[in-house]
PDB file of C-alpha atoms in Angstrom:
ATOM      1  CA  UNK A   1     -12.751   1.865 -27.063  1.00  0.00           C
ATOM      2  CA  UNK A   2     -13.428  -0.172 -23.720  1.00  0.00           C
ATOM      3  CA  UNK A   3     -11.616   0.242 -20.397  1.00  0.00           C
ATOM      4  CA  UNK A   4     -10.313  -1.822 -18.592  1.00  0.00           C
ATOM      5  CA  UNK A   5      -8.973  -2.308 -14.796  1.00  0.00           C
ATOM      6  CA  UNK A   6      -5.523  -2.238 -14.429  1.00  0.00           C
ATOM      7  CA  UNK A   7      -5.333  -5.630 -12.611  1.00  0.00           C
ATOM      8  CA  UNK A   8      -6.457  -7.485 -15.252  1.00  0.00           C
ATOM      9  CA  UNK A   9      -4.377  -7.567 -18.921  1.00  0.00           C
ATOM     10  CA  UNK A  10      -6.005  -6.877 -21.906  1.00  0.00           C
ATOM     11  CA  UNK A  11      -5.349 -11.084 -23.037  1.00  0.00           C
ATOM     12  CA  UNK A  12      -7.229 -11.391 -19.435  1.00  0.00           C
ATOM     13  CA  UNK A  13      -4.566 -12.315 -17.216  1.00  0.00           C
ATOM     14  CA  UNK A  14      -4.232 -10.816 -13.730  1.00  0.00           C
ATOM     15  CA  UNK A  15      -1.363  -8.559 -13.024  1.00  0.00           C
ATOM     16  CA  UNK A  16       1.360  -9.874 -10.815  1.00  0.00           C
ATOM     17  CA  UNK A  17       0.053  -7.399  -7.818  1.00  0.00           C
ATOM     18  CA  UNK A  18      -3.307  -9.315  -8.019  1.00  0.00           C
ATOM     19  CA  UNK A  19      -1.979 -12.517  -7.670  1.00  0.00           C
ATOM     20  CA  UNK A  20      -0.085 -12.224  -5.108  1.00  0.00           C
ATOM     21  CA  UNK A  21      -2.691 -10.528  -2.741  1.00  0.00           C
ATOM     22  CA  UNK A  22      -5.030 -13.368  -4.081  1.00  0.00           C
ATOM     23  CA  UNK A  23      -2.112 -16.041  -3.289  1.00  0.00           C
ATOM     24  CA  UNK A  24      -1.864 -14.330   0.627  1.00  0.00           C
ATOM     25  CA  UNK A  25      -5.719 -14.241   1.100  1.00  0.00           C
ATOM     26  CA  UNK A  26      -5.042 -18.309   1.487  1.00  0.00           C
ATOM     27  CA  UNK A  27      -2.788 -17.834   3.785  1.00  0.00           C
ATOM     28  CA  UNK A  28      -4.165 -18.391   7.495  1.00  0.00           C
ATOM     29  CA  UNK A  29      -0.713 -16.262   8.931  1.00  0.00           C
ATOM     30  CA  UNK A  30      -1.464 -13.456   6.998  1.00  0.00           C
ATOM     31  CA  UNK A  31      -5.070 -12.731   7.123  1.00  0.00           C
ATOM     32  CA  UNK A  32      -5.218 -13.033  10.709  1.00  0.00           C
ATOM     33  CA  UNK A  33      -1.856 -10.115  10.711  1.00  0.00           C
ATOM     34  CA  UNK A  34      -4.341  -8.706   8.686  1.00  0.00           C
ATOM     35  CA  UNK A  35      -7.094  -8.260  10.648  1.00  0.00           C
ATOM     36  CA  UNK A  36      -4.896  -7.649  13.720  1.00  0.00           C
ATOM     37  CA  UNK A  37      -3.132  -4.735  11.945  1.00  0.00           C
ATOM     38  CA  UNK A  38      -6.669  -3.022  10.960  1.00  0.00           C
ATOM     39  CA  UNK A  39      -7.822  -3.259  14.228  1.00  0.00           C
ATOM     40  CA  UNK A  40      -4.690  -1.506  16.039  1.00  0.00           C
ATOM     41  CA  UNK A  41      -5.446   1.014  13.140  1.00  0.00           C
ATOM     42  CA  UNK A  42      -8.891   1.577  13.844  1.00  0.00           C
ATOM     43  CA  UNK A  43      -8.351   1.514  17.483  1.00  0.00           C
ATOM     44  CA  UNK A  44      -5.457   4.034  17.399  1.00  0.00           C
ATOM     45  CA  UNK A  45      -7.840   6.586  15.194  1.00  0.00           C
ATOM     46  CA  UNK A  46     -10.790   6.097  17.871  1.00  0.00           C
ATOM     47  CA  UNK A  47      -8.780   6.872  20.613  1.00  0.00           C
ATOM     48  CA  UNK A  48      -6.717  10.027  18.673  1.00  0.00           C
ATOM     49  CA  UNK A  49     -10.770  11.031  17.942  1.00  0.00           C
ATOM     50  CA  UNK A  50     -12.021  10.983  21.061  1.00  0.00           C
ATOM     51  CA  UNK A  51      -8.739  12.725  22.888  1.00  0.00           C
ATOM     52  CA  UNK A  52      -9.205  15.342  20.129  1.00  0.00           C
ATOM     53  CA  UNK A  53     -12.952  16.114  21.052  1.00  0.00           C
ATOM     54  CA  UNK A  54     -12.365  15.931  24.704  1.00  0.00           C
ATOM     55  CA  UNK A  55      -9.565  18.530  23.959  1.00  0.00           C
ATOM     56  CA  UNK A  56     -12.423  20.722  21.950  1.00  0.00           C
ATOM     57  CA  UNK A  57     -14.658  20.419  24.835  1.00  0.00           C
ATOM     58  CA  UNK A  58     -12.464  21.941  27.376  1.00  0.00           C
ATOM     59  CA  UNK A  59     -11.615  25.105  25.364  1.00  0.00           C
ATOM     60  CA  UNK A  60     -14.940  25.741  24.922  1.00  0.00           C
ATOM     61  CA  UNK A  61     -16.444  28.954  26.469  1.00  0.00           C
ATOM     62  CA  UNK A  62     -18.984  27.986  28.945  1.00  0.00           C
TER      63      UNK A  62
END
């Protein structure tokens, strides 16, 4: 017995998911909201990071 993903149908076919993010990856609009969205992300995590260690640093005994 084989595995298989489940994106892709045993007869080979993609799954409706995979065609749609493969029909938006076209799409100008959405890749740049993309890439926009990831980088507010990413951003927002540094930030929350580096508050949190400056936090840690100022409870520390000295």
């Amino acid at each position: 017995m084989t595995s298989t993903s489940k994106s892709v149908a045993l007869d080979g076919t993609f799954s409706p998911r995979v065609m749609e993010l493969r029909k938006k990856i076209h799409d100008a609009e959405y890749v740049e909201y993309a890439v926009q969205r990831i980088a507010q992300v990413l951003s927002r995590k540094i930030v929350e990071d580096n508050e949190q260690q400056l936090m840690r640093r100022r409870h520390e005994p000295k």
